[in-house]
Amino acid sequence: MSEPLLAFLYFFILLTAFVAVFLDDLLSSFISLSVTGVLMATVFALLRAPDVALTQAIINSGLITSLLLVAYSHTRRTPLPSGPCTACPSWLRWPLAALICFLLAVLLFRGMYSLAGERALETASTHFLAETLRETGALNVVAAILLDYRAFDTLGETTVIFAAVAGISLLLSGGKHVRSRQGLSFIVKRGMALLTPFLLLYAASILFLGHLTPGGGFQGGSVFATVAILICVVYGTGFDASRVSSKSKETLEVGGALLFVFIGLLGAAWGGGFLANLKGPFFPGTPGSLFSGGNMLFLNLAVGLKVGAGLSSIFYVMIKILEQEGEQ
Amino acid sequence: MIIMSFATVAILFSLGLFTILVQRNAFKTVIGLTLMESAVLLLFISWAYIPEGWAPILPLKGSGVDPLPHALTLTAIVIGACDLALAFAFIMKLNGFEKTVDVDSFRRLKG
Amino acid sequence: MVQRYFIFTADRRVLALLAGILVLAAAVYGQGYFKKTGERRFFSGFLFLFLLTVLGAVFSALWLGFLIFIELSTVALFILIAMKERNVAFRYLAVQLAGAAFLLAGIAGAGIKGPVLFGPVQPPFFPLLLAGLGVKSALLGLHFWLPEAHGKSPAPVSALLSGIAVKTGVFGLLLLTGGAYVPSLSAAGAAMALWGAFQALLQRDVKRLLAYSTISQLGYIVAALGAGGVLSVPAVLYHAVTHGLSKGMLFFCAGILEKAYGTKDFSRLGGAAERLPGTCILFFIAAASMIGLPGTAGFASKALLKASLIDFPLVSACLLVANIGTAMVFCKMSAFAFGGVQKSRYLHSPECFRFMNAGTAVLAPLLLFSGFFPGILPAFLGSTGHSFYTVPKCGESLLAAVCGVFLFLFLKKRLRASATRVRDIDVMSERFPNMIGNGARIVQRLQGGFLRGYLLTAALTALILMHLFS
Amino acid sequence: MMPLLRFLGSVCILAGVFFSFAAVVAILRFPDVYTRLHGGTKALSGGALLILLGSMPYAGSSLGALKLLLIAVFFLISNPMASHAIARACHRRTLFKNFSHFSSETPIEGESMRE
């Protein structure tokens, strides 16, 4: 493991973070934030965490930045009142905050330093690494943990996404969507026409091979959402709305969640308890083949549906508001 | 090597907190939040790394890296993304009311 | 189950007897005091609930049981007071709950190893329990709630309040000290006796006068309690009983006066003797017992008190002076309330007076009976062989009464509806509400609504704590 | 055979690094959006392509090398497209009115998506 490369990456992460914080121009601080995300993804990859790197690259540096830009372009920013902030003068606030953060950093570092002893695998992890193939038939241990050993938490997680989507569409409800919106130029449209199938293929591969190679429901779903956003941007919301209406997005989302619960119930039906793998219709199959991880494939599909539809409907709701702004 | 990543985590986290404490723009607060969250992610992963470990994909070529924190981090990233999206929605809504993005102008929660 | 949580020893039965009699008298009195039948039913309903909770408190074997039942009795009293004065009731409840907080803290602390028996407690938690019970039994510094609670609540309720509620607090103190000698308590008792009598002399309102005299009589009890020794338990309980009965009668008479003349102020009271002869006689019986004239229960309990304070000359001297003061107080009340010319209109309603007089009359024979046979109650409590009617004791009490009367006649003009009011700590209970008011204003200024301000303070405190404890 | 390929690969990577460096200089030095955009994108796509191609022999399996090639192709398609979109957006926003001598087609109203 190359030590200097990691040090270099850490330095750049901190550099871009500082830039993102102290730059006055918001747009460029957003971009440097996404650069931090990308660098973080490379660090994760170097630290032997491919799944997390993939997710980080897609969600934190991809989706979040696009949502950030949409939110930024929507809010009408009247210039900040330059007067001294009334709560407490800035000359007092900056040093005080700096002191607090420095103390916090010292404390955190001291705490972590005492932790940094010799690292050995705990019992749980050794069990996971040794038994996953036999117990779940999946090759990707992380996906096995997520979808088999701790499937219930993943269900909880999908409900969190559901809650976020519901919250956002509640907050930003109202405002109708303008149909006739031309997208970008002809060249970009044709280019996208060429690229979209490959993107979709890539998303499907992440989704369905989640239990074999790094990937899974969340990453696949997010890539689908990104593809939806790209189409929305390139071809304009008119084209996109006629293709996949918001109603169908909702049904997809709810369908994903229900599929997840249904698979869980299937496990319970065969006496294995809610979300039990390798029970009834689900069999371990030959490791490495597509239908090998018991119900993990279908769970991935359910989560993918949910996350894809959810995130794209978030983007869709935000976009919709924007269009309404554009009209006045 | 671990010490270096722990140092980065500490600095990144306190930087995020510093942003939230100092900056008056709501978007900068969101940036601060993102930094703090990614610091935590980095802590998880660098804590899970074992020097000669391989990625937790079977069949393992050598000793594996600790897969449990990876699963936790995955969940953390997704949930972090959700609440950031909510934060954007809040900012857009508040901007609708207050017509500015200055955090000090959101003073409805008075004592 | 009952055996483990409740004990029925002799001293608890005495207090329960007192509570029972007073509640019975109050029930009869209440029929006359309240006009509307709804109020009467409501009053007697909660009255017996109050009795139940007091019995629970008195008989409980564990400190926790005692705390629970005493708080229930506070709630019952709160409801009874709230019939007439709502915010007084709230203040009373607030103060009592504060006391209960101390009590609970002490009990929790003491009870770490196991349920704490209702008795002496290890040193570190003694002050906590002392403070909690001090609020309940209106010790010197903690008596600010008593004058206001007595002054404004309905007559039967204030009779209960000073007759039983304070006594359960004192009973707690008795078991807390468990016969040990606590110098601070006896000093506090003497001081309470003097201060109560002094303040009572200067009051314009009948009920506040009686409230302060309750405080002075409590001073007697607490002094005996602090002195400790084998005699302390019978002396404390005997005086508690006599004070409960006579103070109950006095509050009933005050209630009758209030109903008859519609006022409690001395300046507008007067000439009640020829209008309410029965009440006047009952008043004199109770006053005699309070002063401790021979032949009444007061004399016997005061003699027993003096016997238990033999080796504390200073304290007994203070109590003698307080006794003179008490005599002056009741001369003042009889002169201004019953004697003199009638100043305000007399609202004639014989049937309600019949009930009220009957209620008061229930208590009178008990006082006289235990006056003529003083040895019965101490014998019941297990300490016999006291000679009550000896020449020096009678001489001493008569002397105190006589010079009390002469002093009053001498100072009569100054004590008439005296405007001079020595500020007492109970003024604080009036300032209680607006203290909370400007507290809220300070909080408002602090919470300016700046989210970052909140975060800054939160982060700072979190950090300091982490540094302290890490 | 493999060491020769490795040598050629490293030469390609070095060329790629030089192109990236040129891109950075271009972005810093050029006066306005269009020239800066043009310099940045062309050099960058050139640099990234070269690095990718150069690292193909270093990839573990031949499948890995194929994947790198795929990335290069994708990069070749998307990068110019993106820069075209940005340039057109800037033009239609008529950010630089003083460059009116350009044959500006009728700018379509409505806010374009800022990417």
PDB file of N, CA and C in Angstrom, chain C residues 193-264:
ATOM      1  N   ALA C 193     -40.510  29.701  68.179  1.00  0.00           N
ATOM      2  CA  ALA C 193     -41.538  30.048  69.184  1.00  0.00           C
ATOM      3  C   ALA C 193     -41.584  31.561  69.352  1.00  0.00           C
ATOM      4  N   LEU C 194     -40.398  32.157  69.575  1.00  0.00           N
ATOM      5  CA  LEU C 194     -40.354  33.617  69.818  1.00  0.00           C
ATOM      6  C   LEU C 194     -40.845  34.376  68.581  1.00  0.00           C
ATOM      7  N   TRP C 195     -40.277  34.020  67.435  1.00  0.00           N
ATOM      8  CA  TRP C 195     -40.603  34.780  66.208  1.00  0.00           C
ATOM      9  C   TRP C 195     -42.088  34.643  65.897  1.00  0.00           C
ATOM     10  N   GLY C 196     -42.653  33.426  66.058  1.00  0.00           N
ATOM     11  CA  GLY C 196     -44.076  33.236  65.747  1.00  0.00           C
ATOM     12  C   GLY C 196     -44.947  34.126  66.624  1.00  0.00           C
ATOM     13  N   ALA C 197     -44.636  34.090  67.948  1.00  0.00           N
ATOM     14  CA  ALA C 197     -45.463  34.901  68.861  1.00  0.00           C
ATOM     15  C   ALA C 197     -45.349  36.373  68.499  1.00  0.00           C
ATOM     16  N   PHE C 198     -44.084  36.818  68.250  1.00  0.00           N
ATOM     17  CA  PHE C 198     -43.870  38.254  67.968  1.00  0.00           C
ATOM     18  C   PHE C 198     -44.665  38.670  66.721  1.00  0.00           C
ATOM     19  N   GLN C 199     -44.533  37.850  65.660  1.00  0.00           N
ATOM     20  CA  GLN C 199     -45.226  38.212  64.413  1.00  0.00           C
ATOM     21  C   GLN C 199     -46.735  38.175  64.616  1.00  0.00           C
ATOM     22  N   ALA C 200     -47.209  37.170  65.396  1.00  0.00           N
ATOM     23  CA  ALA C 200     -48.666  37.038  65.560  1.00  0.00           C
ATOM     24  C   ALA C 200     -49.238  38.315  66.172  1.00  0.00           C
ATOM     25  N   LEU C 201     -48.457  38.918  67.092  1.00  0.00           N
ATOM     26  CA  LEU C 201     -48.980  40.128  67.771  1.00  0.00           C
ATOM     27  C   LEU C 201     -49.270  41.223  66.768  1.00  0.00           C
ATOM     28  N   LEU C 202     -48.499  41.267  65.689  1.00  0.00           N
ATOM     29  CA  LEU C 202     -48.592  42.444  64.800  1.00  0.00           C
ATOM     30  C   LEU C 202     -49.555  42.217  63.643  1.00  0.00           C
ATOM     31  N   GLN C 203     -50.232  41.062  63.590  1.00  0.00           N
ATOM     32  CA  GLN C 203     -51.043  40.792  62.397  1.00  0.00           C
ATOM     33  C   GLN C 203     -52.379  41.507  62.478  1.00  0.00           C
ATOM     34  N   ARG C 204     -52.924  41.904  61.331  1.00  0.00           N
ATOM     35  CA  ARG C 204     -54.259  42.552  61.289  1.00  0.00           C
ATOM     36  C   ARG C 204     -55.321  41.509  60.980  1.00  0.00           C
ATOM     37  N   ASP C 205     -54.881  40.379  60.381  1.00  0.00           N
ATOM     38  CA  ASP C 205     -55.843  39.396  59.862  1.00  0.00           C
ATOM     39  C   ASP C 205     -55.924  38.240  60.871  1.00  0.00           C
ATOM     40  N   VAL C 206     -57.142  37.818  61.187  1.00  0.00           N
ATOM     41  CA  VAL C 206     -57.318  36.781  62.228  1.00  0.00           C
ATOM     42  C   VAL C 206     -56.557  35.517  61.833  1.00  0.00           C
ATOM     43  N   LYS C 207     -56.759  35.089  60.573  1.00  0.00           N
ATOM     44  CA  LYS C 207     -56.166  33.793  60.204  1.00  0.00           C
ATOM     45  C   LYS C 207     -54.649  33.870  60.177  1.00  0.00           C
ATOM     46  N   ARG C 208     -54.100  35.006  59.701  1.00  0.00           N
ATOM     47  CA  ARG C 208     -52.627  35.108  59.694  1.00  0.00           C
ATOM     48  C   ARG C 208     -52.126  35.083  61.119  1.00  0.00           C
ATOM     49  N   LEU C 209     -52.896  35.712  62.055  1.00  0.00           N
ATOM     50  CA  LEU C 209     -52.485  35.676  63.468  1.00  0.00           C
ATOM     51  C   LEU C 209     -52.404  34.233  63.925  1.00  0.00           C
ATOM     52  N   LEU C 210     -53.455  33.456  63.596  1.00  0.00           N
ATOM     53  CA  LEU C 210     -53.455  32.050  64.026  1.00  0.00           C
ATOM     54  C   LEU C 210     -52.316  31.285  63.336  1.00  0.00           C
ATOM     55  N   ALA C 211     -52.052  31.650  62.089  1.00  0.00           N
ATOM     56  CA  ALA C 211     -50.959  30.943  61.372  1.00  0.00           C
ATOM     57  C   ALA C 211     -49.637  31.144  62.107  1.00  0.00           C
ATOM     58  N   TYR C 212     -49.382  32.401  62.471  1.00  0.00           N
ATOM     59  CA  TYR C 212     -48.098  32.649  63.165  1.00  0.00           C
ATOM     60  C   TYR C 212     -48.085  31.987  64.530  1.00  0.00           C
ATOM     61  N   SER C 213     -49.251  31.928  65.176  1.00  0.00           N
ATOM     62  CA  SER C 213     -49.228  31.232  66.488  1.00  0.00           C
ATOM     63  C   SER C 213     -48.983  29.750  66.267  1.00  0.00           C
ATOM     64  N   THR C 214     -49.455  29.230  65.124  1.00  0.00           N
ATOM     65  CA  THR C 214     -49.112  27.814  64.831  1.00  0.00           C
ATOM     66  C   THR C 214     -47.604  27.663  64.765  1.00  0.00           C
ATOM     67  N   ILE C 215     -46.961  28.631  64.075  1.00  0.00           N
ATOM     68  CA  ILE C 215     -45.498  28.530  63.935  1.00  0.00           C
ATOM     69  C   ILE C 215     -44.857  28.546  65.313  1.00  0.00           C
ATOM     70  N   SER C 216     -45.381  29.418  66.212  1.00  0.00           N
ATOM     71  CA  SER C 216     -44.727  29.475  67.539  1.00  0.00           C
ATOM     72  C   SER C 216     -44.964  28.161  68.273  1.00  0.00           C
ATOM     73  N   GLN C 217     -46.191  27.596  68.180  1.00  0.00           N
ATOM     74  CA  GLN C 217     -46.434  26.309  68.880  1.00  0.00           C
ATOM     75  C   GLN C 217     -45.537  25.224  68.267  1.00  0.00           C
ATOM     76  N   LEU C 218     -45.349  25.301  66.929  1.00  0.00           N
ATOM     77  CA  LEU C 218     -44.429  24.321  66.306  1.00  0.00           C
ATOM     78  C   LEU C 218     -43.040  24.474  66.894  1.00  0.00           C
ATOM     79  N   GLY C 219     -42.715  25.750  67.176  1.00  0.00           N
ATOM     80  CA  GLY C 219     -41.410  25.976  67.797  1.00  0.00           C
ATOM     81  C   GLY C 219     -41.276  25.163  69.072  1.00  0.00           C
ATOM     82  N   TYR C 220     -42.355  25.167  69.896  1.00  0.00           N
ATOM     83  CA  TYR C 220     -42.324  24.344  71.113  1.00  0.00           C
ATOM     84  C   TYR C 220     -41.980  22.911  70.754  1.00  0.00           C
ATOM     85  N   ILE C 221     -42.757  22.386  69.781  1.00  0.00           N
ATOM     86  CA  ILE C 221     -42.614  20.951  69.474  1.00  0.00           C
ATOM     87  C   ILE C 221     -41.198  20.661  68.991  1.00  0.00           C
ATOM     88  N   VAL C 222     -40.711  21.549  68.078  1.00  0.00           N
ATOM     89  CA  VAL C 222     -39.394  21.255  67.482  1.00  0.00           C
ATOM     90  C   VAL C 222     -38.307  21.362  68.547  1.00  0.00           C
ATOM     91  N   ALA C 223     -38.503  22.312  69.501  1.00  0.00           N
ATOM     92  CA  ALA C 223     -37.499  22.437  70.574  1.00  0.00           C
ATOM     93  C   ALA C 223     -37.432  21.123  71.353  1.00  0.00           C
ATOM     94  N   ALA C 224     -38.635  20.604  71.702  1.00  0.00           N
ATOM     95  CA  ALA C 224     -38.651  19.328  72.463  1.00  0.00           C
ATOM     96  C   ALA C 224     -38.038  18.227  71.607  1.00  0.00           C
ATOM     97  N   LEU C 225     -38.353  18.245  70.326  1.00  0.00           N
ATOM     98  CA  LEU C 225     -37.842  17.206  69.425  1.00  0.00           C
ATOM     99  C   LEU C 225     -36.328  17.250  69.377  1.00  0.00           C
ATOM    100  N   GLY C 226     -35.796  18.513  69.247  1.00  0.00           N
ATOM    101  CA  GLY C 226     -34.339  18.645  69.172  1.00  0.00           C
ATOM    102  C   GLY C 226     -33.677  18.193  70.466  1.00  0.00           C
ATOM    103  N   ALA C 227     -34.363  18.430  71.609  1.00  0.00           N
ATOM    104  CA  ALA C 227     -33.724  18.092  72.902  1.00  0.00           C
ATOM    105  C   ALA C 227     -33.489  16.593  73.002  1.00  0.00           C
ATOM    106  N   GLY C 228     -34.395  15.820  72.402  1.00  0.00           N
ATOM    107  CA  GLY C 228     -34.157  14.365  72.433  1.00  0.00           C
ATOM    108  C   GLY C 228     -34.368  13.816  73.829  1.00  0.00           C
ATOM    109  N   GLY C 229     -33.880  12.633  74.062  1.00  0.00           N
ATOM    110  CA  GLY C 229     -34.060  12.019  75.368  1.00  0.00           C
ATOM    111  C   GLY C 229     -35.322  11.169  75.378  1.00  0.00           C
ATOM    112  N   VAL C 230     -35.502  10.443  76.483  1.00  0.00           N
ATOM    113  CA  VAL C 230     -36.589   9.451  76.542  1.00  0.00           C
ATOM    114  C   VAL C 230     -37.936  10.167  76.525  1.00  0.00           C
ATOM    115  N   LEU C 231     -37.982  11.378  77.083  1.00  0.00           N
ATOM    116  CA  LEU C 231     -39.278  12.071  77.229  1.00  0.00           C
ATOM    117  C   LEU C 231     -39.705  12.751  75.931  1.00  0.00           C
ATOM    118  N   SER C 232     -38.779  12.885  74.967  1.00  0.00           N
ATOM    119  CA  SER C 232     -39.107  13.754  73.802  1.00  0.00           C
ATOM    120  C   SER C 232     -40.309  13.221  73.037  1.00  0.00           C
ATOM    121  N   VAL C 233     -40.386  11.909  72.806  1.00  0.00           N
ATOM    122  CA  VAL C 233     -41.489  11.388  71.960  1.00  0.00           C
ATOM    123  C   VAL C 233     -42.848  11.692  72.590  1.00  0.00           C
ATOM    124  N   PRO C 234     -43.091  11.280  73.865  1.00  0.00           N
ATOM    125  CA  PRO C 234     -44.427  11.601  74.417  1.00  0.00           C
ATOM    126  C   PRO C 234     -44.695  13.104  74.456  1.00  0.00           C
ATOM    127  N   ALA C 235     -43.633  13.905  74.813  1.00  0.00           N
ATOM    128  CA  ALA C 235     -43.887  15.362  74.917  1.00  0.00           C
ATOM    129  C   ALA C 235     -44.309  15.899  73.547  1.00  0.00           C
ATOM    130  N   VAL C 236     -43.541  15.524  72.524  1.00  0.00           N
ATOM    131  CA  VAL C 236     -43.838  16.058  71.173  1.00  0.00           C
ATOM    132  C   VAL C 236     -45.247  15.659  70.757  1.00  0.00           C
ATOM    133  N   LEU C 237     -45.555  14.386  70.933  1.00  0.00           N
ATOM    134  CA  LEU C 237     -46.848  13.930  70.432  1.00  0.00           C
ATOM    135  C   LEU C 237     -47.993  14.554  71.234  1.00  0.00           C
ATOM    136  N   TYR C 238     -47.810  14.631  72.564  1.00  0.00           N
ATOM    137  CA  TYR C 238     -48.887  15.199  73.390  1.00  0.00           C
ATOM    138  C   TYR C 238     -49.157  16.635  72.957  1.00  0.00           C
ATOM    139  N   HIS C 239     -48.048  17.397  72.800  1.00  0.00           N
ATOM    140  CA  HIS C 239     -48.265  18.802  72.415  1.00  0.00           C
ATOM    141  C   HIS C 239     -48.838  18.883  71.005  1.00  0.00           C
ATOM    142  N   ALA C 240     -48.396  17.963  70.149  1.00  0.00           N
ATOM    143  CA  ALA C 240     -48.951  17.990  68.781  1.00  0.00           C
ATOM    144  C   ALA C 240     -50.466  17.787  68.847  1.00  0.00           C
ATOM    145  N   VAL C 241     -50.897  16.854  69.665  1.00  0.00           N
ATOM    146  CA  VAL C 241     -52.339  16.564  69.738  1.00  0.00           C
ATOM    147  C   VAL C 241     -53.080  17.784  70.279  1.00  0.00           C
ATOM    148  N   THR C 242     -52.607  18.293  71.413  1.00  0.00           N
ATOM    149  CA  THR C 242     -53.338  19.425  72.005  1.00  0.00           C
ATOM    150  C   THR C 242     -53.337  20.625  71.050  1.00  0.00           C
ATOM    151  N   HIS C 243     -52.169  20.873  70.450  1.00  0.00           N
ATOM    152  CA  HIS C 243     -52.133  22.030  69.528  1.00  0.00           C
ATOM    153  C   HIS C 243     -53.101  21.783  68.372  1.00  0.00           C
ATOM    154  N   GLY C 244     -53.078  20.545  67.829  1.00  0.00           N
ATOM    155  CA  GLY C 244     -53.985  20.254  66.708  1.00  0.00           C
ATOM    156  C   GLY C 244     -55.424  20.556  67.093  1.00  0.00           C
ATOM    157  N   LEU C 245     -55.833  20.021  68.252  1.00  0.00           N
ATOM    158  CA  LEU C 245     -57.239  20.208  68.639  1.00  0.00           C
ATOM    159  C   LEU C 245     -57.547  21.685  68.859  1.00  0.00           C
ATOM    160  N   SER C 246     -56.736  22.352  69.674  1.00  0.00           N
ATOM    161  CA  SER C 246     -57.093  23.744  70.016  1.00  0.00           C
ATOM    162  C   SER C 246     -56.958  24.628  68.781  1.00  0.00           C
ATOM    163  N   LYS C 247     -55.918  24.440  67.985  1.00  0.00           N
ATOM    164  CA  LYS C 247     -55.772  25.303  66.796  1.00  0.00           C
ATOM    165  C   LYS C 247     -56.932  25.040  65.830  1.00  0.00           C
ATOM    166  N   GLY C 248     -57.386  23.754  65.774  1.00  0.00           N
ATOM    167  CA  GLY C 248     -58.539  23.462  64.917  1.00  0.00           C
ATOM    168  C   GLY C 248     -59.739  24.281  65.378  1.00  0.00           C
ATOM    169  N   MET C 249     -59.955  24.245  66.704  1.00  0.00           N
ATOM    170  CA  MET C 249     -61.109  25.019  67.220  1.00  0.00           C
ATOM    171  C   MET C 249     -60.940  26.493  66.887  1.00  0.00           C
ATOM    172  N   LEU C 250     -59.735  27.011  67.066  1.00  0.00           N
ATOM    173  CA  LEU C 250     -59.525  28.454  66.837  1.00  0.00           C
ATOM    174  C   LEU C 250     -59.820  28.803  65.380  1.00  0.00           C
ATOM    175  N   PHE C 251     -59.329  27.964  64.469  1.00  0.00           N
ATOM    176  CA  PHE C 251     -59.592  28.269  63.049  1.00  0.00           C
ATOM    177  C   PHE C 251     -61.082  28.176  62.761  1.00  0.00           C
ATOM    178  N   PHE C 252     -61.762  27.196  63.406  1.00  0.00           N
ATOM    179  CA  PHE C 252     -63.220  27.121  63.187  1.00  0.00           C
ATOM    180  C   PHE C 252     -63.876  28.412  63.654  1.00  0.00           C
ATOM    181  N   CYS C 253     -63.455  28.912  64.862  1.00  0.00           N
ATOM    182  CA  CYS C 253     -64.044  30.163  65.352  1.00  0.00           C
ATOM    183  C   CYS C 253     -63.759  31.300  64.379  1.00  0.00           C
ATOM    184  N   ALA C 254     -62.516  31.320  63.881  1.00  0.00           N
ATOM    185  CA  ALA C 254     -62.189  32.392  62.918  1.00  0.00           C
ATOM    186  C   ALA C 254     -63.133  32.275  61.722  1.00  0.00           C
ATOM    187  N   GLY C 255     -63.399  31.028  61.314  1.00  0.00           N
ATOM    188  CA  GLY C 255     -64.295  30.849  60.155  1.00  0.00           C
ATOM    189  C   GLY C 255     -65.685  31.378  60.470  1.00  0.00           C
ATOM    190  N   ILE C 256     -66.131  31.087  61.687  1.00  0.00           N
ATOM    191  CA  ILE C 256     -67.483  31.576  62.068  1.00  0.00           C
ATOM    192  C   ILE C 256     -67.498  33.095  62.019  1.00  0.00           C
ATOM    193  N   LEU C 257     -66.452  33.722  62.604  1.00  0.00           N
ATOM    194  CA  LEU C 257     -66.394  35.197  62.596  1.00  0.00           C
ATOM    195  C   LEU C 257     -66.450  35.691  61.151  1.00  0.00           C
ATOM    196  N   GLU C 258     -65.657  35.015  60.292  1.00  0.00           N
ATOM    197  CA  GLU C 258     -65.608  35.474  58.897  1.00  0.00           C
ATOM    198  C   GLU C 258     -66.994  35.373  58.269  1.00  0.00           C
ATOM    199  N   LYS C 259     -67.708  34.244  58.549  1.00  0.00           N
ATOM    200  CA  LYS C 259     -69.053  34.086  57.974  1.00  0.00           C
ATOM    201  C   LYS C 259     -69.985  35.136  58.583  1.00  0.00           C
ATOM    202  N   ALA C 260     -69.831  35.361  59.887  1.00  0.00           N
ATOM    203  CA  ALA C 260     -70.787  36.265  60.560  1.00  0.00           C
ATOM    204  C   ALA C 260     -70.570  37.686  60.081  1.00  0.00           C
ATOM    205  N   TYR C 261     -69.315  38.129  60.058  1.00  0.00           N
ATOM    206  CA  TYR C 261     -69.088  39.555  59.773  1.00  0.00           C
ATOM    207  C   TYR C 261     -68.519  39.765  58.379  1.00  0.00           C
ATOM    208  N   GLY C 262     -68.257  38.658  57.646  1.00  0.00           N
ATOM    209  CA  GLY C 262     -67.787  38.847  56.264  1.00  0.00           C
ATOM    210  C   GLY C 262     -66.398  39.446  56.190  1.00  0.00           C
ATOM    211  N   THR C 263     -65.680  39.486  57.316  1.00  0.00           N
ATOM    212  CA  THR C 263     -64.320  40.066  57.220  1.00  0.00           C
ATOM    213  C   THR C 263     -63.416  39.349  58.208  1.00  0.00           C
ATOM    214  N   LYS C 264     -62.135  39.420  57.940  1.00  0.00           N
ATOM    215  CA  LYS C 264     -61.178  38.789  58.866  1.00  0.00           C
ATOM    216  C   LYS C 264     -60.316  39.845  59.529  1.00  0.00           C
TER     217      LYS C 264
END
